[in-house]
Each structure stands twice: as structure tokens, then as C-alpha cells.
Coordinates of C-alpha atoms in Angstrom, one line a residue:
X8 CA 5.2 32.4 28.7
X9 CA 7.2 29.6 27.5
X10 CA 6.2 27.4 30.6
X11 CA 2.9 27.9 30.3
X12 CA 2.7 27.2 26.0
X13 CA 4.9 24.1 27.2
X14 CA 2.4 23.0 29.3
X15 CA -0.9 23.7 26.8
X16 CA 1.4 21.4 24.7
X17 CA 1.5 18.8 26.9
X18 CA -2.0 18.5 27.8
X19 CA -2.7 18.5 24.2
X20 CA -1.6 15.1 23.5
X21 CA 1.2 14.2 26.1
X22 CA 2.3 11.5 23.9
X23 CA 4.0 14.4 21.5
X24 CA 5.6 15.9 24.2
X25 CA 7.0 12.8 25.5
X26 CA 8.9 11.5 21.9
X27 CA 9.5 15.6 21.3
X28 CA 11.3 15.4 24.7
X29 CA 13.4 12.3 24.5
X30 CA 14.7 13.1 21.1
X31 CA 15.2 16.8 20.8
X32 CA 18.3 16.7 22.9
X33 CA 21.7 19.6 22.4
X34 CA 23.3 16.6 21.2
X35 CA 21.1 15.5 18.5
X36 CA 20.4 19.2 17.6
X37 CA 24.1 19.8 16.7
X38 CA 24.2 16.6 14.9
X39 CA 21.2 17.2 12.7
X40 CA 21.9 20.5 12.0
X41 CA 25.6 20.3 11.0
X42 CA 25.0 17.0 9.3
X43 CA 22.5 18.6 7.2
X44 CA 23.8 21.8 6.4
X45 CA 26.9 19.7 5.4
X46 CA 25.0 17.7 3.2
X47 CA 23.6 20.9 1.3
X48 CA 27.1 21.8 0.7
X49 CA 28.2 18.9 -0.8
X50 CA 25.2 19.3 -3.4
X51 CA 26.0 22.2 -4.2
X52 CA 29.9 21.3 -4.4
X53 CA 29.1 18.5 -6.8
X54 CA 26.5 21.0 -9.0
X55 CA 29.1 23.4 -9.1
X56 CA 31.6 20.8 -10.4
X57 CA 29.8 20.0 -13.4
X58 CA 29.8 23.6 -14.8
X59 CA 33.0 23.7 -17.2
X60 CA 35.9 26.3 -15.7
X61 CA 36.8 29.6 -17.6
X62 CA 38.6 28.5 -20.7
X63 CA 42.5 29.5 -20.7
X64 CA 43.9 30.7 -24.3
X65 CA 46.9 28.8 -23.6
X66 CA 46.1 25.1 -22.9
X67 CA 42.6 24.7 -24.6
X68 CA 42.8 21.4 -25.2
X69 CA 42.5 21.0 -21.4
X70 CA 38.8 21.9 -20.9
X71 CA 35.5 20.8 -21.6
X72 CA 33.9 20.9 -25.1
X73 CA 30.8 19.5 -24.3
X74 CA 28.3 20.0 -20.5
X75 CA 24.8 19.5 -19.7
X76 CA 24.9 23.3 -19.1
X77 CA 26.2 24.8 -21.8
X78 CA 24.1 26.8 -24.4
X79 CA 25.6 25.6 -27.8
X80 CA 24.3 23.4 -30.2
X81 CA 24.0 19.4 -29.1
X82 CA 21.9 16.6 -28.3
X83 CA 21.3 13.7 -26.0
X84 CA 21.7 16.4 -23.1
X85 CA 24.9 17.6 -23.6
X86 CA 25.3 20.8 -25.4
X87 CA 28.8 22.7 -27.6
X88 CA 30.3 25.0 -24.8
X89 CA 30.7 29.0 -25.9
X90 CA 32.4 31.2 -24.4
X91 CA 33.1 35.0 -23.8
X92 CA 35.1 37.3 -24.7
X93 CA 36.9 36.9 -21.1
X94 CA 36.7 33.1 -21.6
X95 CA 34.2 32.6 -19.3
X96 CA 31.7 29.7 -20.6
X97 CA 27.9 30.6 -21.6
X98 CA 25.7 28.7 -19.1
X99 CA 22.5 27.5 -18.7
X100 CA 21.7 28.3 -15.2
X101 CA 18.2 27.7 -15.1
X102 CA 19.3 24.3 -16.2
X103 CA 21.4 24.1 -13.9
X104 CA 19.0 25.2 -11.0
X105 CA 16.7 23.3 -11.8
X106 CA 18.8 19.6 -11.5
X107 CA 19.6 20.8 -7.7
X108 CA 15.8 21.3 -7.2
X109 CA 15.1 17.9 -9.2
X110 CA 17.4 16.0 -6.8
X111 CA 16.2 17.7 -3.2
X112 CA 13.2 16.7 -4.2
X113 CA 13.6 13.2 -5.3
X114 CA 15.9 13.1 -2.0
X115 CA 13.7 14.8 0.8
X116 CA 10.7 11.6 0.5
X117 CA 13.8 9.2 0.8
X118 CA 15.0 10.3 3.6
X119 CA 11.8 11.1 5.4
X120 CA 10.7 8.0 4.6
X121 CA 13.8 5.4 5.3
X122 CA 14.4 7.2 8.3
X123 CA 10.8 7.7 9.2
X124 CA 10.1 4.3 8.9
X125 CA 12.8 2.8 10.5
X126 CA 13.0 5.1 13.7
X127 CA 8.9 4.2 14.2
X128 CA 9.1 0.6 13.8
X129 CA 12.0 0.0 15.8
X130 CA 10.6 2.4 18.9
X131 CA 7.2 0.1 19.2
X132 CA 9.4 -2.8 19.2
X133 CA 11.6 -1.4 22.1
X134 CA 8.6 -0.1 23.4
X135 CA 7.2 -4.0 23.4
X136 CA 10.3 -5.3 24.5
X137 CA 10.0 -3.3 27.9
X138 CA 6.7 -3.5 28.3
X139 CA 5.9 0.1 28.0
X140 CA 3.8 -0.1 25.3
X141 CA 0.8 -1.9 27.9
X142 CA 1.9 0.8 30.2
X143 CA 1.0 3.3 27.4
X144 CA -2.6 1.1 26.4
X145 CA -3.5 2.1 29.9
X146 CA -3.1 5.7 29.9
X147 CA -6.3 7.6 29.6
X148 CA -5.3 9.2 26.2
X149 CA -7.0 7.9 23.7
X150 CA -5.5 5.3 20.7
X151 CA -5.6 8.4 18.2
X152 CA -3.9 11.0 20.4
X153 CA -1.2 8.5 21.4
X154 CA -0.7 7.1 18.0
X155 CA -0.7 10.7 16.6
X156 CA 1.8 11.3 19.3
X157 CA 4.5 8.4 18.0
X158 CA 3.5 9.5 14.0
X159 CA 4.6 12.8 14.9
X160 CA 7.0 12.6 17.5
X161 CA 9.3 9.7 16.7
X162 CA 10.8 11.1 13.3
X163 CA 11.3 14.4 14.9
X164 CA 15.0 13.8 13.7
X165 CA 14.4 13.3 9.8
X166 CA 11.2 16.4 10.2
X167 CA 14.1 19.0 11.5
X168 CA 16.5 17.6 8.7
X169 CA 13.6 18.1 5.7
X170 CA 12.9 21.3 7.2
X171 CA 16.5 22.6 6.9
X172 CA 16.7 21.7 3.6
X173 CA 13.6 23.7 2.7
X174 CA 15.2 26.8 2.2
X175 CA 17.9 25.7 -0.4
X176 CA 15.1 23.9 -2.1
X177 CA 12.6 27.0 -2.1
X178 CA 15.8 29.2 -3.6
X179 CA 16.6 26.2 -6.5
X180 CA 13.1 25.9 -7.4
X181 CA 13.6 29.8 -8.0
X182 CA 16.5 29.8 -9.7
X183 CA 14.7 27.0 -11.9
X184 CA 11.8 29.3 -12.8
X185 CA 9.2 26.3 -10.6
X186 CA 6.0 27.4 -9.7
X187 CA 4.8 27.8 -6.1
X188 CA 2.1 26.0 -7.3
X189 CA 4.2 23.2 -8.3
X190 CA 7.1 23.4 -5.0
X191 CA 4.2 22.9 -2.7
X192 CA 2.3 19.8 -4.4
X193 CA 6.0 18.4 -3.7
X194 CA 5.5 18.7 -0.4
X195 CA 1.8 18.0 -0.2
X196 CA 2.2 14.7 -2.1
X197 CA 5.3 13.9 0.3
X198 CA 3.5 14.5 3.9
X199 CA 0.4 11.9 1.9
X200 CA 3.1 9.5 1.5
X201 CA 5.3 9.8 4.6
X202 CA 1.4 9.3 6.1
X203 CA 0.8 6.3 4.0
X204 CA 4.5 4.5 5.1
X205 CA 4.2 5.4 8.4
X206 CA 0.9 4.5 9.2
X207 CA 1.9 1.1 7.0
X208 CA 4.6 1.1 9.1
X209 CA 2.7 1.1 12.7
X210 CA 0.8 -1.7 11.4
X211 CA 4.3 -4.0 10.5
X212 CA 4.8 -3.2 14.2
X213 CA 1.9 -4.3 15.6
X214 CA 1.8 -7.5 13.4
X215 CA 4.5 -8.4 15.4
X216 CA 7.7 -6.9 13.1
X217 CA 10.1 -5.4 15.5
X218 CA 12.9 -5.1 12.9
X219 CA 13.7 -1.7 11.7
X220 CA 15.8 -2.2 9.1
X221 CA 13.8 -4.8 6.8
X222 CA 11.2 -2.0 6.8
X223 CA 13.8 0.9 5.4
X224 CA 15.3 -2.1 3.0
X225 CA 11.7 -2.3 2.1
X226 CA 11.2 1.2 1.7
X227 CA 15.1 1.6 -0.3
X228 CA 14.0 -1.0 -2.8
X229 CA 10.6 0.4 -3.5
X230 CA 11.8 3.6 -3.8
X231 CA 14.4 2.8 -6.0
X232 CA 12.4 0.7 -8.4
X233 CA 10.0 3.5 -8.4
X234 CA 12.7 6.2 -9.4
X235 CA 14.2 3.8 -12.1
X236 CA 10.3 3.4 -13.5
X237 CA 9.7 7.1 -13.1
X238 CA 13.2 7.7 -15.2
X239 CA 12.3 4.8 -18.1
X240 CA 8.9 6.5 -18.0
X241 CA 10.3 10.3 -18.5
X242 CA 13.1 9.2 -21.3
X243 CA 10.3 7.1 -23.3
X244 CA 7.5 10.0 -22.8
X245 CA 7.8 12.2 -26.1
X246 CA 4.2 13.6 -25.8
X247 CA 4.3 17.3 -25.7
X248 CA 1.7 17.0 -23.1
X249 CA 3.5 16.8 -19.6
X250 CA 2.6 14.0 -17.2
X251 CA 2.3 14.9 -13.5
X252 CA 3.0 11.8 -10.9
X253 CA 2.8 9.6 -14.4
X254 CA -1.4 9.7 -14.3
X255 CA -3.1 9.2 -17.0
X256 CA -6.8 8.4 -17.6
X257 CA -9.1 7.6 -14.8
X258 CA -12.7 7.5 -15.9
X259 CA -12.2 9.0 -18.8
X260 CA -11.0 12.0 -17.1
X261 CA -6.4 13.1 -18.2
X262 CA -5.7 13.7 -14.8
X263 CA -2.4 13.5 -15.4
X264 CA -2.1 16.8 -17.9
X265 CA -3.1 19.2 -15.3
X266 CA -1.0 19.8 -12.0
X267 CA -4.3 20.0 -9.7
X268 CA -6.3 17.0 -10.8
X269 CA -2.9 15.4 -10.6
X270 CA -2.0 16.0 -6.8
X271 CA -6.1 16.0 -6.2
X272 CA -5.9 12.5 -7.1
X273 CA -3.0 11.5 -5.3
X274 CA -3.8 13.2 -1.8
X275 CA -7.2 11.2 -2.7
X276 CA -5.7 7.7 -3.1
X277 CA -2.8 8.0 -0.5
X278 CA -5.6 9.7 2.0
X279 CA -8.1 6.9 1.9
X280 CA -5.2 4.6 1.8
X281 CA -4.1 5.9 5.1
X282 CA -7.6 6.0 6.8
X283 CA -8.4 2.6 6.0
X284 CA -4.6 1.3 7.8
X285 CA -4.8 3.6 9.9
X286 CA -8.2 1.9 11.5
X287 CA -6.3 -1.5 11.5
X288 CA -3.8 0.2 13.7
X289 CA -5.8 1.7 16.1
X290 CA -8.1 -1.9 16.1
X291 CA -4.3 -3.7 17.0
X292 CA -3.2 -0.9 19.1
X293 CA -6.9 -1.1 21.8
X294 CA -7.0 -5.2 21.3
X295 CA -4.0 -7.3 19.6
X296 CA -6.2 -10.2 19.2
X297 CA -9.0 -8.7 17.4
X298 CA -8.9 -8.9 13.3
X299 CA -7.7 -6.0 11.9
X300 CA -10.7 -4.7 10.2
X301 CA -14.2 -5.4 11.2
X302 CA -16.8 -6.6 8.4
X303 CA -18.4 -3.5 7.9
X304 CA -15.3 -1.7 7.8
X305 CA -14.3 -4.8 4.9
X306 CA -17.1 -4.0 2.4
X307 CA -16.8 -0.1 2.6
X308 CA -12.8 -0.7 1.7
X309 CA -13.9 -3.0 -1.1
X310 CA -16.1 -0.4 -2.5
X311 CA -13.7 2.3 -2.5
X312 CA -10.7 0.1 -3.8
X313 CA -12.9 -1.5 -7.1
X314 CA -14.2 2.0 -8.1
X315 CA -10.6 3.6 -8.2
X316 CA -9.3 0.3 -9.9
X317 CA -11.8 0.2 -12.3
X318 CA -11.3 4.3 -12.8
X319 CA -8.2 3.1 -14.9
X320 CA -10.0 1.0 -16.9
X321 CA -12.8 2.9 -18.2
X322 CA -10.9 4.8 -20.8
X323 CA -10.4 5.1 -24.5
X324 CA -8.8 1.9 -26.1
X325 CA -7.8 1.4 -29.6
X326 CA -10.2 -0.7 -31.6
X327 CA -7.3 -3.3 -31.9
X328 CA -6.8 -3.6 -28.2
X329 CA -8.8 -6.5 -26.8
X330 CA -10.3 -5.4 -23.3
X331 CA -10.3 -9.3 -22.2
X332 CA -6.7 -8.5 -21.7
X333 CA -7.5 -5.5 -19.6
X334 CA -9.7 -7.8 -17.6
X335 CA -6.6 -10.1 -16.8
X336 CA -4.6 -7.2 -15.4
X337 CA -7.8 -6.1 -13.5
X338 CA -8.3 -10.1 -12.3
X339 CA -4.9 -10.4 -11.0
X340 CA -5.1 -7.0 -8.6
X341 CA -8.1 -8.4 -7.7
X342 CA -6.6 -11.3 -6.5
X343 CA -3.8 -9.7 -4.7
X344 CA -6.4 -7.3 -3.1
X345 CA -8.5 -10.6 -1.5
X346 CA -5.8 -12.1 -0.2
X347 CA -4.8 -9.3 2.1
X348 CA -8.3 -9.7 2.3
X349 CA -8.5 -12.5 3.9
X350 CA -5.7 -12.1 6.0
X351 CA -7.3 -9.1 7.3
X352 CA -10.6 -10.2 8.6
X353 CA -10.5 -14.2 9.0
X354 CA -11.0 -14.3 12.8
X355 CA -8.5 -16.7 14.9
X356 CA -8.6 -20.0 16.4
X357 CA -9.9 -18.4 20.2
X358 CA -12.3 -15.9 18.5
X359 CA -13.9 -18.8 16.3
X360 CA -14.0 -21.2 19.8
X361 CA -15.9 -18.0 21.3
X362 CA -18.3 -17.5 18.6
X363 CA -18.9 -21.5 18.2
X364 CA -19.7 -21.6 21.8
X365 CA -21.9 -18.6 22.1
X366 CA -24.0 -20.3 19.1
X367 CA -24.5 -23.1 20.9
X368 CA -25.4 -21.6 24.0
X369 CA -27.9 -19.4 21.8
X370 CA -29.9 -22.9 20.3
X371 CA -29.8 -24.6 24.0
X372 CA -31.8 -21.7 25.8
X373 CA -34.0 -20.7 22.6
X374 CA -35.5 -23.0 20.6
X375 CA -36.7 -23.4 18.7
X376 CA -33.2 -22.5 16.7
X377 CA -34.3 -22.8 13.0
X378 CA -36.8 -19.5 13.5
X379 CA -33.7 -17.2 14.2
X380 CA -30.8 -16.9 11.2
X381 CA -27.0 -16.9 11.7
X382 CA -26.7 -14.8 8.4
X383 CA -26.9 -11.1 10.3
X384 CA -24.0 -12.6 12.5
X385 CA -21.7 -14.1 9.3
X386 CA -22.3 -10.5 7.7
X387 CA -21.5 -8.3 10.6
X388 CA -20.2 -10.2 13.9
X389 CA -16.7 -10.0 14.7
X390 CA -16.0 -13.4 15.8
X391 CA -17.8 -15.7 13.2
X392 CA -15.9 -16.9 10.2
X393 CA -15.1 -14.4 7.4
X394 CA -16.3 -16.8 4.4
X395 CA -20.1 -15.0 4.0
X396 CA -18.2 -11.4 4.0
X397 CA -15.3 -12.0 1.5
X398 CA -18.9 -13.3 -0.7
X399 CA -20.2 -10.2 -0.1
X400 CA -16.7 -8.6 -1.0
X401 CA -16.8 -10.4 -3.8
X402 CA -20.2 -9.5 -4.4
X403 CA -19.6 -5.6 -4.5
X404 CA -16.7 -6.3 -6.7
X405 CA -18.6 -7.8 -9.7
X406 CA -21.3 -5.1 -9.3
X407 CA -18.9 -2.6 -9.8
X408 CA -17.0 -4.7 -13.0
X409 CA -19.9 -5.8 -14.9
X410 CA -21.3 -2.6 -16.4
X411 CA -18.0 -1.9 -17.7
X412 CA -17.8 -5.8 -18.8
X413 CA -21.4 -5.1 -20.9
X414 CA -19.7 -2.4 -22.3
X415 CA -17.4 -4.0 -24.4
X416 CA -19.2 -4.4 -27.2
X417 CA -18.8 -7.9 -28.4
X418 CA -21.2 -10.5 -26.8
X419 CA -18.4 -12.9 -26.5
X420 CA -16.3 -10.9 -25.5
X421 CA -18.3 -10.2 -22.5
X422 CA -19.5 -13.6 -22.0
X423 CA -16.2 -14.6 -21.4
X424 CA -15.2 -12.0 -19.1
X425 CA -18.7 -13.0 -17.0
X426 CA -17.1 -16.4 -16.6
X427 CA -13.9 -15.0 -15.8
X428 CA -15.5 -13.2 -12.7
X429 CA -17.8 -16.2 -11.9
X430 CA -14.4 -18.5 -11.2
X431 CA -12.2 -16.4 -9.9
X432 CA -15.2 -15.3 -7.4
X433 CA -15.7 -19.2 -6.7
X434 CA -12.2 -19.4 -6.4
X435 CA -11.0 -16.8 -4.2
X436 CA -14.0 -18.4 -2.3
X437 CA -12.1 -21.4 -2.1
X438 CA -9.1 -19.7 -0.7
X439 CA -11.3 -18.2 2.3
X440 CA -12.7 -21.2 3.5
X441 CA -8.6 -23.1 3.2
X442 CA -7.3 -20.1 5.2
X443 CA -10.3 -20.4 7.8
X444 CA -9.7 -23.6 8.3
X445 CA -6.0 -23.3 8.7
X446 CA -7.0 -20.8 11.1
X447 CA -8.5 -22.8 13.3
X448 CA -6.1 -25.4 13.7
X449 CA -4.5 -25.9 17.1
X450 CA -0.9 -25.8 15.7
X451 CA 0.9 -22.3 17.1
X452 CA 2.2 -22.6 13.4
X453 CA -1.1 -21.7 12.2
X454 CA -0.3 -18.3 10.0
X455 CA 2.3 -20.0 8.4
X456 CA 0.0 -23.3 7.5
X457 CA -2.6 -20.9 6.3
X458 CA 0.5 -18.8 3.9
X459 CA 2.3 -21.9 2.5
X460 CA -1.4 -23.8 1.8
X461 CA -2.5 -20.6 0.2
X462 CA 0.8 -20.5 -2.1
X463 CA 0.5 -23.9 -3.4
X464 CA -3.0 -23.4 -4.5
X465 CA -2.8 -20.3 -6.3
X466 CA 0.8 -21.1 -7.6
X467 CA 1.6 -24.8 -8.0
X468 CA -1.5 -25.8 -10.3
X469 CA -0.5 -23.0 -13.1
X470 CA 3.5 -24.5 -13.0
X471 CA 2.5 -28.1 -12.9
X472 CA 0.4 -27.8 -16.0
X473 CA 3.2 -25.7 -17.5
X474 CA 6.0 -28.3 -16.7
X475 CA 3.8 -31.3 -18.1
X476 CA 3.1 -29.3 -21.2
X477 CA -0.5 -29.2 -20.6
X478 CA -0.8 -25.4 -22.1
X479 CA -4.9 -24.2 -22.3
X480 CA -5.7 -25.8 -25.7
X481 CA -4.5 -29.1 -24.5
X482 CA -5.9 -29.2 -21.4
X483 CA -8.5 -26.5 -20.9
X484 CA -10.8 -28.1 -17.8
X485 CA -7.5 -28.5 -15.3
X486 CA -6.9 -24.8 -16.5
X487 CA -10.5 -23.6 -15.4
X488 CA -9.8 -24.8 -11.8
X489 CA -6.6 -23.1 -11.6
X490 CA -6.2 -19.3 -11.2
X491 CA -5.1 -19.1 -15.1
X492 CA -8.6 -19.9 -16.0
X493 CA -8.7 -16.5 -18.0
X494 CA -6.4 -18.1 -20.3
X495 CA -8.4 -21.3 -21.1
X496 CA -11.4 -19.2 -21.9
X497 CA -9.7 -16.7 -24.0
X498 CA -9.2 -19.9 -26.3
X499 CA -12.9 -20.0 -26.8
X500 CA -14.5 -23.3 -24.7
X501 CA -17.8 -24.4 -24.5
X502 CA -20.7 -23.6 -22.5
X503 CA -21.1 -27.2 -21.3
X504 CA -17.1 -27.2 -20.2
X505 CA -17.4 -24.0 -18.2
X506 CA -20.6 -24.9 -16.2
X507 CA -19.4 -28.2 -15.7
X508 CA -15.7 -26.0 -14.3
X509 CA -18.1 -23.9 -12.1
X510 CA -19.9 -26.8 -10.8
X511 CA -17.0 -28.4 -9.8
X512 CA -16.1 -25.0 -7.4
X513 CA -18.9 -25.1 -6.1
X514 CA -18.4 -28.5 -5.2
X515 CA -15.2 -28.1 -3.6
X516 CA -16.1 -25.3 -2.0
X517 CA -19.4 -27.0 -0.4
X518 CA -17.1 -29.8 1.2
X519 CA -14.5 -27.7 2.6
X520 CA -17.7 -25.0 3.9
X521 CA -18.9 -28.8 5.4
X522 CA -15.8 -29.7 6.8
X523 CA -15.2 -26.5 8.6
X524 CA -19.0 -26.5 9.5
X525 CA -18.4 -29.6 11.2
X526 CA -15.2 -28.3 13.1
X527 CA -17.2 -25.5 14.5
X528 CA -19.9 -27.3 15.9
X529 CA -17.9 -29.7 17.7
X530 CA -16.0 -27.3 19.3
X531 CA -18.6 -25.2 20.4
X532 CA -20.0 -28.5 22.1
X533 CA -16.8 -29.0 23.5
X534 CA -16.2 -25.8 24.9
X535 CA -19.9 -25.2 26.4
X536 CA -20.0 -29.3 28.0
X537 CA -16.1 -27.5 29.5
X538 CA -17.9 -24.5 30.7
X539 CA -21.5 -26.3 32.2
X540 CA -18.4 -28.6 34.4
X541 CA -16.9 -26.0 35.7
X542 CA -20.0 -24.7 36.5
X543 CA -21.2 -27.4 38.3
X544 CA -17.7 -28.1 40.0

């Protein structure tokens, strides 16, 4: 019976079987489980620590007059200790259950997570380094079953060791008087994350990151910021009204007072989130030369992003609050979101020499060329440059901004957050068409060109003008070509100065569109006249 549900297993998705196998040793079955059930006992030691001894009628100087846990009058979380007739002290055990269940749970995502994400990037790496990982491309499974397989077989480790710690956290969350309701969105809203990382964290690897450890250092610094946000959050947070996951209003909608719309909302974000990186791994995983997302794939990602980021922003302000301000916070997501943009769909220097020559060998055998349009191929092909689809990103981004823009109320107010969109759009532009063109150089150095050219563009215009002391209502026009143009128009400029700012984009952005025009066609002659030798040869 066993053989044969071993077997089902492995025909199920061999991949599973095979990490299950290599890892689920005797030897690292004793170690997990002893090291865990060790670790439980320590909690527990420490917990049991903190509650005050039974009070002695001859030394009572020597014990406690204050704990966290004791039911007399106090404040600042520490309460007057009572005790019995026997001496014992009057405790606060629900309190007290209740920490151990707080810290399992703050502690179960870290270790999944470090541990997860360390075992999975390092594996693919070793898996790279011997040359296994083409063996595995081979194999007639396909990319999902096999990447399935390492998701769920490599942290089989960390999996047995959250597992083991589930019962201690189910009898805390008892002792604490939790819901079920509220025990299992813990762990629903820790599988969407560990999914999230670990998807994030097959990508690293297949972007060429073979180092374990600088994803868990990641994953230990982000965690810990988060915790210390989450704690600075909770102490500040006096409303009655409890806060699940910190949500508050998303299209007008308090998700964040009711535990459902709470963990609906985060299985919603972290779900999509892992679908859309989870594509870019399988694309990496079949082809490592292809882009990571395709076109279409881009503008369906773009959609989904800008309507949950502008979920936040439709809300209730106080009259007082200026929304322009809203916009900048908006803006600069926005500008983080098209940069990994960019880097996600600008097609290489190979892929662009492919597509340049298949154009030309297009015009030679029909002409005449002017009756048939490149646009179809610059919205959807693969290979062509990504400058027409991150205007079409773009695009879909200011159709989803713009009624909530008109909505502010004050014409000016809107105006200016119109020209806002207008040059950042041209701008981002401008970034698309540098990194393109950085892209196609012949330099093997090409991603880092692309990175550091990027960088001084977006950031070395804003600190220049800083340094020289050239602040927006000195120097307003150098501001609107900078990505701190928000902060010249929020000083109030004229029409003339900000059509004469967009202008000049567009001007920039035409010659560099020219130059890498230019580039493109004369390597497509290049690499056809190479091919038609060859031919003849």
C-alpha cells in the first residue's frame, strides 16, 4: 500500500518526490525535530520566567512588585502584583498566553521565510553550477510541475519545523481566548507570503543570483523593518477600532476594521502578486534569453497594479489636506513601478538584431513597405523594442488616475496634477528609450550601462539644482525636466512655461527615438547583407 501511494506520488510531479527524497533523511528528521521541540521549550522557559515567584513572608523585599502579568492596578504595561492568601501572585494568564501566541506567530513567517528563501535560491544555483538544471529543462514535465516541485520540495526542512510548532501555537491561541477565525488567517496570510518570497525568490535565481544569503539578509532586514513599523504603528494606534494587517481605506471601503475584508485583501494583493512573478519565472525557466514578461502580459500587470494603487487614494481627506500632495506619493510609486518596468520587458541586444533583421527582410520581399504598419509588432511582438508598450503602460495608467484627478474639486488643482502626469509620462518615456539604447550596445557591461545611466538621470538633476541653490522658485524650467517637476508646479507656473517644459520632452525624446531608429536599421542591414553572404558562400 505504501509502495504503490509512493509511486502515484511520484508520477504526480516527480520533481516533489525528488527534493522530498534528498532532504527528508533520518538524519535531518532527528535534527528538525529535536531542534524544534527544543526551541518550544525555551519559549516557554523564558514566558514562564517573566511570571513573578510565590512571595515569601520572610524576605519580601526580594520579589517582584510590579509584571506585565499581574492583575493590580498600573500602567504602561506593567501592573501592582497581588497575592493570595498562600502567597501565590494573582496572574493574568490570558495575558500571558496570549504574548507566546503573539511571538509564534510573529516567528513562524520568519523562519519560513529566511529559511525558505535561502534553501531555494541556493539549490538553483548549485543546480546551475552542475548543470543539472538543463538536464531538468529537458525532462518532459512541464515548467509548472517542476517549478511546483522545487517551491514545495526544497524548504521541506523549515515546512516540518512550522508544522511542529503548530500545536503549541493552536494551544496558546487557546489559552489567549483567539478565534479560529483569527489563528487561521495567520496562516492563510503566511502561505500568501511565503508564496510571494519564494516565487520572488526563483526569479533572483534565474536573474542570475546564486547567493543565498543576500536573499535571507534581504528577507531579515525587511522583516525587521516591517516588525519595527508594525510595533510604532500598534503603540501610536489609540482608535478603539482595531486594525487588521494595518489596512485602512481602499476605495472608500475600512477594510482594515473587519478581519475578513482584511485577509480578503491581502490573499488578493499577495495572490496576483505571485501570478504575475510567477509567469516571469516560468518565461526564464523555458528560455533565459527571452524578457521576462511579454507585452500583453505588461499592460494586463499595469492595469491591475494602478487600480489597487489608486484604491488607497480614493478615500475621505480632510478639507485641509491638499490631494496634489497625495499625487506626489502616487507619482513616485509610479515611478518605481516603470522602472522595473522597463527592466522587465526591454528586449536585449540579440533579440533587437533579430527583430531589425526580420524587418528588413519583410520590406525587401514586399513592397511596397509603407502599406503594412510596424505598430501591431511594437504593441505585441516580443522582440521589437519596448518604447510603444511602456506608452501604452503609461497610457492605462493616466486613464485610470485622471477621473480621480477631476475629482478634486479645484480647477487648479487639477490642472496641475494633469501636467504632473503629462511630464512624468514624457519622462519615464525618456527613460525607456536611454535604457533601450543601453540595451543594445555591444558592451557585455550593458545592464550595468543601462542601471548607472538610469541613476544619474532620475537622481543627479534634483541634487545638482539642490547643491547650486537653484530651489523651484528660483529656477522652475530646469525643475520641470527633472523628476521633481511636481514641485515646480506646485509653486504655481505658467501655461506658456509648462508647454514650453513639455515641448522640450518631446524633443529629447524624438532625437533619442531617432537615434535608436537609426541603430536599428543599420543593423538589420548589417545582419541581412551577413546572412544573403553566407547564403551565397
Amino acid at each position: 500500500m505504501t509502495l504503490n501511494w509512493l509511486e502515484r506520488f511520484s508520477d504526480w510531479n516527480p520533481q516533489i518526490f525528488r527534493e522530498l527524497k534528498g532532504r527528508l533523511k533520518r538524519r535531518n528528521l532527528i535534527l528538525t525535530i529535536t531542534a524544534t521541540l527544543t526551541a518550544q521549550l525555551l519559549v516557554l522557559m523564558y514566558f514562564w520566567n517573566l511570571i513573578p515567584p510565590p512571595r515569601s513572608t520572610d524576605k519580601p523585599y526580594l520579589y517582584p512588585s510590579h509584571s506585565a502579568y499581574c492583575t493590580g492596578k498600573g500602567s504602561y504595561g506593567y501592573f501592582e502584583c497581588l497575592y493570595d492568601a498562600l502567597g501565590h501572585p494573582l496572574l493574568d494568564w490570558q495575558h500571558w498566553w496570549f504574548d507566546i501566541f503573539q511571538a509564534l506567530s510573529w516567528t513562524l513567517p520568519f523562519v519560513l521565510l529566511i529559511a525558505g528563501v535561502y534553501m531555494l535560491i541556493s539549490d538553483l544555483g548549485k543546480e546551475e553550477r552542475r548543470g543539472t538544471l538543463n538536464f531538468i529543462r529537458l525532462s518532459p514535465q512541464t515548467s509548472h510541475n517542476i517549478l511546483l516541485g522545487k517551491v514545495l520540495g526544497v524548504p521541506a526542512i523549515p515546512y516540518l519545523a512550522a508544522a511542529l510548532t503548530v500545536p503549541l501555537h493552536l494551544l496558546a491561541a487557546i489559552g489567549a481566548q483567539v478565534s479560529i477565525a483569527e489563528v487561521f488567517s495567520i496562516y492563510l496570510v503566511t502561505a500568501a507570503v511565503c508564496t510571494f518570497f519564494y516565487s520572488s525568490a526563483l526569479l533572483y535565481a534565474f536573474l542570475g543570483g546564486v547567493q543565498g544569503w543576500i536573499g535571507a539578509v534581504v528577507i531579515w532586514f525587511g522583516y525587521s523593518i516591517f516588525f519595527q513599523l508594525w510595533q510604532t504603528y500598534s503603540s501610536f494606534n489609540h482608535s478603539s477600532e482595531q486594525r487588521y494587517l494595518g489596512l485602512g481605506e481602499w476605495f472608500h471601503l475600512w477594510i482594515g476594521t473587519n478581519l475578513g475584508f482584511a485577509v480578503a485583501f491581502a490573499l488578493l494583493t499577495l495572490g496576483t502578486g505571485s501570478y504575475w512573478i510567477w509567469q516571469a519565472v516560468n518565461r526564464r525557466f523555458r528560455n533565459p534569453n527571452v524578457t521576462l514578461l511579454n507585452k500583453r502580459q505588461s499592460y494586463q500587470m499595469t492595469l491591475c497594479f494602478e487600480v489597487w494603487l489608486i484604491g488607497f487614494f480614493v478615500r475621505d481627506i480632510p478639507e485641509y489636506y491638499r490631494p496634489f500632495n497625495e499625487l506626489i506619493v502616487l507619482g513616485f510609486c509610479n515611478l518605481l513601478w516603470f522602472i522595473v518596468l522597463i527592466a522587465t520587458i526591454t528586449p536585449q541586444r540579440q533579440m533587437l538584431l533579430d527583430w531589425a533583421r526580420y524587418r528588413r527582410e519583410r520590406v525587401t520581399r514586399t513592397q511596397p513597405f509603407w502599406r503594412r504598419s510596424m505598430m501591431p509588432d511594437l504593441l505585441w511582438g516580443e522582440k521589437s523594442p519596448a518604447l510603444v508598450a511602456i506608452a501604452l503602460n503609461l497610457l492605462i495608467a493616466m486613464v485610470v488616475v485622471t477621473p480621480w484627478i477631476l475629482g478634486w474639486g479645484e480647477a487648479g488643482d487639477s490642472i496641475s496634477g494633469l501636467a504632473t502626469i503629462a511630464l512624468g509620462s514624457t519622462f519615464i518615456l525618456i527613460c525607456a528609450v536611454i535604457a533601450q539604447l543601453m540595451m543594445f550596445m555591444k558592451s557585455p557591461r550593458r545592464v550595468a550601462w543601462a542601471v548607472g545611466l538610469l541613476a544619474i538621470v532620475i537622481i543627479l538633476p534634483p541634487v545638482v539644482l539642490c547643491i547650486l541653490q537653484l530651489y523651484p522658485d528660483k529656477a522652475p524650467l530646469a525643475w520641470l525636466f527633472s523628476i521633481g517637476a511636481f514641485a515646480a508646479l506646485q509653486s504655481g507656473l505658467s501655461t506658456t512655461a509648462v508647454l514650453t517644459a513639455f515641448l522640450g520632452h518631446l524633443g529629447i525624446l524624438s532625437l533619442l527615438s531617432l537615434r535608436l531608429t537609426q541603430q536599428l536599421r543599420r543593423a538589420g542591414e548589417s545582419e541581412l547583407k551577413a546572412l544573403m553572404a553566407a547564403g551565397r558562400g
